[in-house]
PDB file of C-alpha atoms in Angstrom:
ATOM      1  CA  MET A   1      19.611  54.663  50.257  1.00  0.00           C
ATOM      2  CA  ARG A   2      19.834  53.610  53.992  1.00  0.00           C
ATOM      3  CA  ALA A   3      17.529  54.895  56.667  1.00  0.00           C
ATOM      4  CA  ASP A   4      19.746  57.634  58.222  1.00  0.00           C
ATOM      5  CA  GLU A   5      19.494  59.149  54.271  1.00  0.00           C
ATOM      6  CA  ILE A   6      15.694  59.935  54.577  1.00  0.00           C
ATOM      7  CA  MET A   7      15.122  59.122  58.277  1.00  0.00           C
ATOM      8  CA  THR A   8      13.491  61.991  60.493  1.00  0.00           C
ATOM      9  CA  ARG A   9      16.056  63.325  63.013  1.00  0.00           C
ATOM     10  CA  SER A  10      13.616  65.665  66.151  1.00  0.00           C
ATOM     11  CA  VAL A  11      11.082  62.037  66.126  1.00  0.00           C
ATOM     12  CA  VAL A  12       8.085  63.382  68.789  1.00  0.00           C
ATOM     13  CA  THR A  13       7.595  60.905  71.140  1.00  0.00           C
ATOM     14  CA  VAL A  14       5.420  60.453  74.197  1.00  0.00           C
ATOM     15  CA  HIS A  15       5.403  57.734  77.179  1.00  0.00           C
ATOM     16  CA  ALA A  16       3.098  55.798  78.327  1.00  0.00           C
ATOM     17  CA  ASP A  17       1.210  57.527  81.106  1.00  0.00           C
ATOM     18  CA  THR A  18       1.046  60.557  78.305  1.00  0.00           C
ATOM     19  CA  SER A  19      -2.484  60.842  78.219  1.00  0.00           C
ATOM     20  CA  VAL A  20      -4.137  59.935  75.383  1.00  0.00           C
ATOM     21  CA  GLN A  21      -5.358  63.625  74.277  1.00  0.00           C
ATOM     22  CA  GLN A  22      -1.947  64.765  74.386  1.00  0.00           C
ATOM     23  CA  ALA A  23      -0.938  61.963  71.988  1.00  0.00           C
ATOM     24  CA  ALA A  24      -3.796  62.988  69.738  1.00  0.00           C
ATOM     25  CA  ALA A  25      -2.965  66.767  69.972  1.00  0.00           C
ATOM     26  CA  LEU A  26       0.627  66.040  69.054  1.00  0.00           C
ATOM     27  CA  LEU A  27      -0.052  63.420  65.798  1.00  0.00           C
ATOM     28  CA  THR A  28      -2.428  66.095  64.825  1.00  0.00           C
ATOM     29  CA  GLU A  29      -0.007  69.612  65.385  1.00  0.00           C
ATOM     30  CA  HIS A  30       2.591  67.408  63.844  1.00  0.00           C
ATOM     31  CA  GLY A  31       0.684  66.090  61.078  1.00  0.00           C
ATOM     32  CA  ILE A  32       1.893  62.514  61.956  1.00  0.00           C
ATOM     33  CA  SER A  33       0.629  59.718  62.182  1.00  0.00           C
ATOM     34  CA  SER A  34       2.721  57.599  64.561  1.00  0.00           C
ATOM     35  CA  LEU A  35       4.475  58.093  67.398  1.00  0.00           C
ATOM     36  CA  PRO A  36       7.013  55.774  69.452  1.00  0.00           C
ATOM     37  CA  VAL A  37       6.642  55.171  73.040  1.00  0.00           C
ATOM     38  CA  LEU A  38       9.449  55.785  75.031  1.00  0.00           C
ATOM     39  CA  ASP A  39      10.061  54.239  78.781  1.00  0.00           C
ATOM     40  CA  GLU A  40      12.234  56.575  81.291  1.00  0.00           C
ATOM     41  CA  ASP A  41      15.389  55.679  79.807  1.00  0.00           C
ATOM     42  CA  ASP A  42      14.447  56.969  76.239  1.00  0.00           C
ATOM     43  CA  GLN A  43      14.369  52.980  74.874  1.00  0.00           C
ATOM     44  CA  VAL A  44      11.425  52.267  72.654  1.00  0.00           C
ATOM     45  CA  ILE A  45       8.657  49.967  74.192  1.00  0.00           C
ATOM     46  CA  GLY A  46       5.818  50.176  72.401  1.00  0.00           C
ATOM     47  CA  ILE A  47       4.141  53.062  68.738  1.00  0.00           C
ATOM     48  CA  VAL A  48       0.813  54.143  69.276  1.00  0.00           C
ATOM     49  CA  SER A  49      -0.714  55.648  66.198  1.00  0.00           C
ATOM     50  CA  GLU A  50      -3.778  57.058  65.192  1.00  0.00           C
ATOM     51  CA  ILE A  51      -6.457  54.303  65.125  1.00  0.00           C
ATOM     52  CA  ASP A  52      -4.943  53.257  68.620  1.00  0.00           C
ATOM     53  CA  LEU A  53      -6.406  56.137  69.587  1.00  0.00           C
ATOM     54  CA  LEU A  54      -9.876  55.548  67.706  1.00  0.00           C
ATOM     55  CA  ARG A  55     -10.445  52.647  69.003  1.00  0.00           C
ATOM     56  CA  ASN A  56     -13.414  52.505  71.080  1.00  0.00           C
ATOM     57  CA  ARG A  57     -13.973  55.952  70.983  1.00  0.00           C
ATOM     58  CA  MET A  58     -17.064  57.264  69.123  1.00  0.00           C
ATOM     59  CA  SER A  59     -19.678  55.343  70.155  1.00  0.00           C
ATOM     60  CA  HIS A  60     -22.667  54.945  67.073  1.00  0.00           C
ATOM     61  CA  ASP A  61     -25.211  57.940  66.639  1.00  0.00           C
ATOM     62  CA  PRO A  62     -28.530  55.828  67.096  1.00  0.00           C
ATOM     63  CA  ARG A  63     -29.882  58.403  64.536  1.00  0.00           C
ATOM     64  CA  SER A  64     -27.887  56.725  61.869  1.00  0.00           C
ATOM     65  CA  HIS A  65     -29.377  53.152  62.748  1.00  0.00           C
ATOM     66  CA  MET A  66     -32.287  51.139  62.438  1.00  0.00           C
ATOM     67  CA  ARG A  67     -31.737  49.846  65.894  1.00  0.00           C
ATOM     68  CA  PRO A  68     -33.284  52.387  68.443  1.00  0.00           C
ATOM     69  CA  GLU A  69     -30.825  51.025  71.819  1.00  0.00           C
ATOM     70  CA  ALA A  70     -27.515  53.197  71.980  1.00  0.00           C
ATOM     71  CA  ASP A  71     -24.464  50.587  72.182  1.00  0.00           C
ATOM     72  CA  GLU A  72     -23.069  50.346  75.798  1.00  0.00           C
ATOM     73  CA  GLN A  73     -19.768  50.995  75.779  1.00  0.00           C
ATOM     74  CA  GLN A  74     -16.990  51.066  78.557  1.00  0.00           C
ATOM     75  CA  ASP A  75     -15.281  53.622  78.838  1.00  0.00           C
ATOM     76  CA  PRO A  76     -12.396  54.180  76.784  1.00  0.00           C
ATOM     77  CA  ALA A  77      -8.656  53.944  77.874  1.00  0.00           C
ATOM     78  CA  GLN A  78      -6.959  57.510  79.053  1.00  0.00           C
ATOM     79  CA  LEU A  79      -3.416  56.532  78.686  1.00  0.00           C
ATOM     80  CA  VAL A  80      -1.134  55.693  76.081  1.00  0.00           C
ATOM     81  CA  GLY A  81       0.499  52.538  77.478  1.00  0.00           C
ATOM     82  CA  ASP A  82      -3.259  51.368  77.560  1.00  0.00           C
ATOM     83  CA  VAL A  83      -3.796  51.710  73.738  1.00  0.00           C
ATOM     84  CA  MET A  84      -0.414  51.766  72.492  1.00  0.00           C
ATOM     85  CA  THR A  85       1.375  48.588  69.803  1.00  0.00           C
ATOM     86  CA  ARG A  86       3.191  46.786  72.201  1.00  0.00           C
ATOM     87  CA  THR A  87       5.419  45.034  69.333  1.00  0.00           C
ATOM     88  CA  VAL A  88       7.407  47.655  67.506  1.00  0.00           C
ATOM     89  CA  VAL A  89       9.571  46.149  65.011  1.00  0.00           C
ATOM     90  CA  CYS A  90      12.419  48.913  64.789  1.00  0.00           C
ATOM     91  CA  MET A  91      15.299  49.008  62.112  1.00  0.00           C
ATOM     92  CA  PRO A  92      19.388  50.154  62.268  1.00  0.00           C
ATOM     93  CA  PRO A  93      20.241  53.413  60.500  1.00  0.00           C
ATOM     94  CA  PHE A  94      21.950  51.440  58.149  1.00  0.00           C
ATOM     95  CA  ALA A  95      18.556  49.224  57.279  1.00  0.00           C
ATOM     96  CA  ASP A  96      17.907  49.608  53.668  1.00  0.00           C
ATOM     97  CA  SER A  97      14.849  51.807  52.021  1.00  0.00           C
ATOM     98  CA  ALA A  98      13.870  48.492  49.965  1.00  0.00           C
ATOM     99  CA  ASP A  99      13.915  46.234  53.552  1.00  0.00           C
ATOM    100  CA  LEU A 100      11.940  49.136  55.334  1.00  0.00           C
ATOM    101  CA  VAL A 101       8.948  49.312  52.589  1.00  0.00           C
ATOM    102  CA  GLU A 102       8.850  45.404  52.788  1.00  0.00           C
ATOM    103  CA  LEU A 103       8.289  45.505  56.553  1.00  0.00           C
ATOM    104  CA  MET A 104       5.298  48.586  56.370  1.00  0.00           C
ATOM    105  CA  LEU A 105       3.820  46.067  54.369  1.00  0.00           C
ATOM    106  CA  ASP A 106       4.096  42.979  55.900  1.00  0.00           C
ATOM    107  CA  ASN A 107       3.135  44.378  59.072  1.00  0.00           C
ATOM    108  CA  ASN A 108       0.845  47.103  57.962  1.00  0.00           C
ATOM    109  CA  VAL A 109       2.382  50.095  59.846  1.00  0.00           C
ATOM    110  CA  ARG A 110       2.760  53.331  58.308  1.00  0.00           C
ATOM    111  CA  ALA A 111       6.625  54.516  60.475  1.00  0.00           C
ATOM    112  CA  VAL A 112       9.488  52.043  61.912  1.00  0.00           C
ATOM    113  CA  PRO A 113      11.437  53.387  64.509  1.00  0.00           C
ATOM    114  CA  ILE A 114      15.094  53.841  63.964  1.00  0.00           C
ATOM    115  CA  VAL A 115      17.400  52.650  66.833  1.00  0.00           C
ATOM    116  CA  ASP A 116      21.233  52.450  67.294  1.00  0.00           C
ATOM    117  CA  GLY A 117      21.723  50.099  69.964  1.00  0.00           C
ATOM    118  CA  LEU A 118      18.999  50.491  72.094  1.00  0.00           C
ATOM    119  CA  HIS A 119      18.689  54.417  71.611  1.00  0.00           C
ATOM    120  CA  LEU A 120      15.852  56.110  68.949  1.00  0.00           C
ATOM    121  CA  VAL A 121      17.957  58.072  66.388  1.00  0.00           C
ATOM    122  CA  GLY A 122      15.358  58.316  63.863  1.00  0.00           C
ATOM    123  CA  ILE A 123      11.901  57.276  62.492  1.00  0.00           C
ATOM    124  CA  VAL A 124      11.108  56.444  58.877  1.00  0.00           C
ATOM    125  CA  GLY A 125       7.198  57.436  57.518  1.00  0.00           C
ATOM    126  CA  ARG A 126       5.757  56.272  54.508  1.00  0.00           C
ATOM    127  CA  ARG A 127       5.858  59.600  53.651  1.00  0.00           C
ATOM    128  CA  ASP A 128      10.134  59.005  53.482  1.00  0.00           C
ATOM    129  CA  LEU A 129       9.811  56.220  51.425  1.00  0.00           C
ATOM    130  CA  LEU A 130       7.774  58.378  48.884  1.00  0.00           C
ATOM    131  CA  GLY A 131       9.923  61.412  49.426  1.00  0.00           C
ATOM    132  CA  THR A 132      12.791  59.078  47.585  1.00  0.00           C
ATOM    133  CA  LEU A 133      10.828  59.103  44.372  1.00  0.00           C
ATOM    134  CA  LEU A 134      10.756  62.486  43.679  1.00  0.00           C
ATOM    135  CA  ARG A 135      14.406  62.542  43.560  1.00  0.00           C
ATOM    136  CA  SER A 136      15.375  64.471  40.295  1.00  0.00           C
ATOM    137  CA  ASP A 137      17.697  62.675  37.880  1.00  0.00           C
ATOM    138  CA  ALA A 138      20.084  65.494  38.631  1.00  0.00           C
ATOM    139  CA  VAL A 139      19.894  65.460  42.218  1.00  0.00           C
ATOM    140  CA  ILE A 140      20.256  61.327  41.745  1.00  0.00           C
ATOM    141  CA  ARG A 141      23.242  61.562  39.327  1.00  0.00           C
ATOM    142  CA  SER A 142      25.259  63.997  41.921  1.00  0.00           C
ATOM    143  CA  GLU A 143      24.552  61.921  45.086  1.00  0.00           C
ATOM    144  CA  VAL A 144      25.995  58.551  42.577  1.00  0.00           C
ATOM    145  CA  ALA A 145      28.573  61.035  41.482  1.00  0.00           C
ATOM    146  CA  SER A 146      29.307  62.147  45.008  1.00  0.00           C
ATOM    147  CA  ARG A 147      29.654  58.256  46.397  1.00  0.00           C
ATOM    148  CA  LEU A 148      31.094  56.518  43.769  1.00  0.00           C
ATOM    149  CA  THR A 149      34.237  59.478  43.994  1.00  0.00           C
ATOM    150  CA  GLU A 150      34.010  58.438  47.712  1.00  0.00           C
ATOM    151  CA  TYR A 151      34.331  54.594  47.167  1.00  0.00           C
ATOM    152  CA  ALA A 152      36.999  55.727  44.054  1.00  0.00           C
ATOM    153  CA  GLY A 153      39.521  57.305  46.702  1.00  0.00           C
ATOM    154  CA  GLY A 154      38.783  60.840  45.868  1.00  0.00           C
ATOM    155  CA  ASP A 155      39.716  60.203  42.515  1.00  0.00           C
ATOM    156  CA  SER A 156      36.117  62.096  40.574  1.00  0.00           C
ATOM    157  CA  GLY A 157      37.248  61.547  37.312  1.00  0.00           C
ATOM    158  CA  ARG A 158      37.319  57.631  37.236  1.00  0.00           C
ATOM    159  CA  TRP A 159      33.885  57.252  36.983  1.00  0.00           C
ATOM    160  CA  ALA A 160      31.686  58.658  34.420  1.00  0.00           C
ATOM    161  CA  VAL A 161      27.401  58.957  35.938  1.00  0.00           C
ATOM    162  CA  ALA A 162      24.365  59.318  33.637  1.00  0.00           C
ATOM    163  CA  VAL A 163      20.548  59.156  34.982  1.00  0.00           C
ATOM    164  CA  GLU A 164      17.005  59.404  32.778  1.00  0.00           C
ATOM    165  CA  GLY A 165      14.366  58.583  34.736  1.00  0.00           C
ATOM    166  CA  GLY A 166      15.717  57.552  37.473  1.00  0.00           C
ATOM    167  CA  VAL A 167      17.921  55.075  36.197  1.00  0.00           C
ATOM    168  CA  VAL A 168      21.639  55.153  36.602  1.00  0.00           C
ATOM    169  CA  THR A 169      24.003  54.215  34.401  1.00  0.00           C
ATOM    170  CA  ALA A 170      28.023  54.575  35.797  1.00  0.00           C
ATOM    171  CA  SER A 171      30.784  52.868  34.182  1.00  0.00           C
ATOM    172  CA  SER A 172      34.538  53.756  34.885  1.00  0.00           C
TER     173      SER A 172
END
């Protein structure tokens, strides 16, 4: 399965000058875990996640610890550009879902921006990938049969397709 078949196309994004508070509100409002950060030309320059926004924002409650003194913390950054992850691995729309999973596991990321050239066209999150595991046998069969018909130049009778437990068997 390709990224463009499972990606979310209406991507919620922010810019480097967006406030941390606004970014946190967007994550919460949309029930997502990260936001691509775009420059003035709408090109991906970073990504900001829940953990980026939480880092250094919670001070210890002295009542919860044996130490009597409170932590001395600097004021946390106020703009997304100051807390975002600047190294972002993006993938093209034709990227394979297995490669996306591997990328997420290897880099401990929750979402991968999908770019066509330099332009953001979607995002694939862990939930998008999990959703592919929930497709019924009938849906999978229909998809495979449709692709085989397309491959065979419109000859829908050329392939017999059966799906059981997510396992596809095709014969000609």
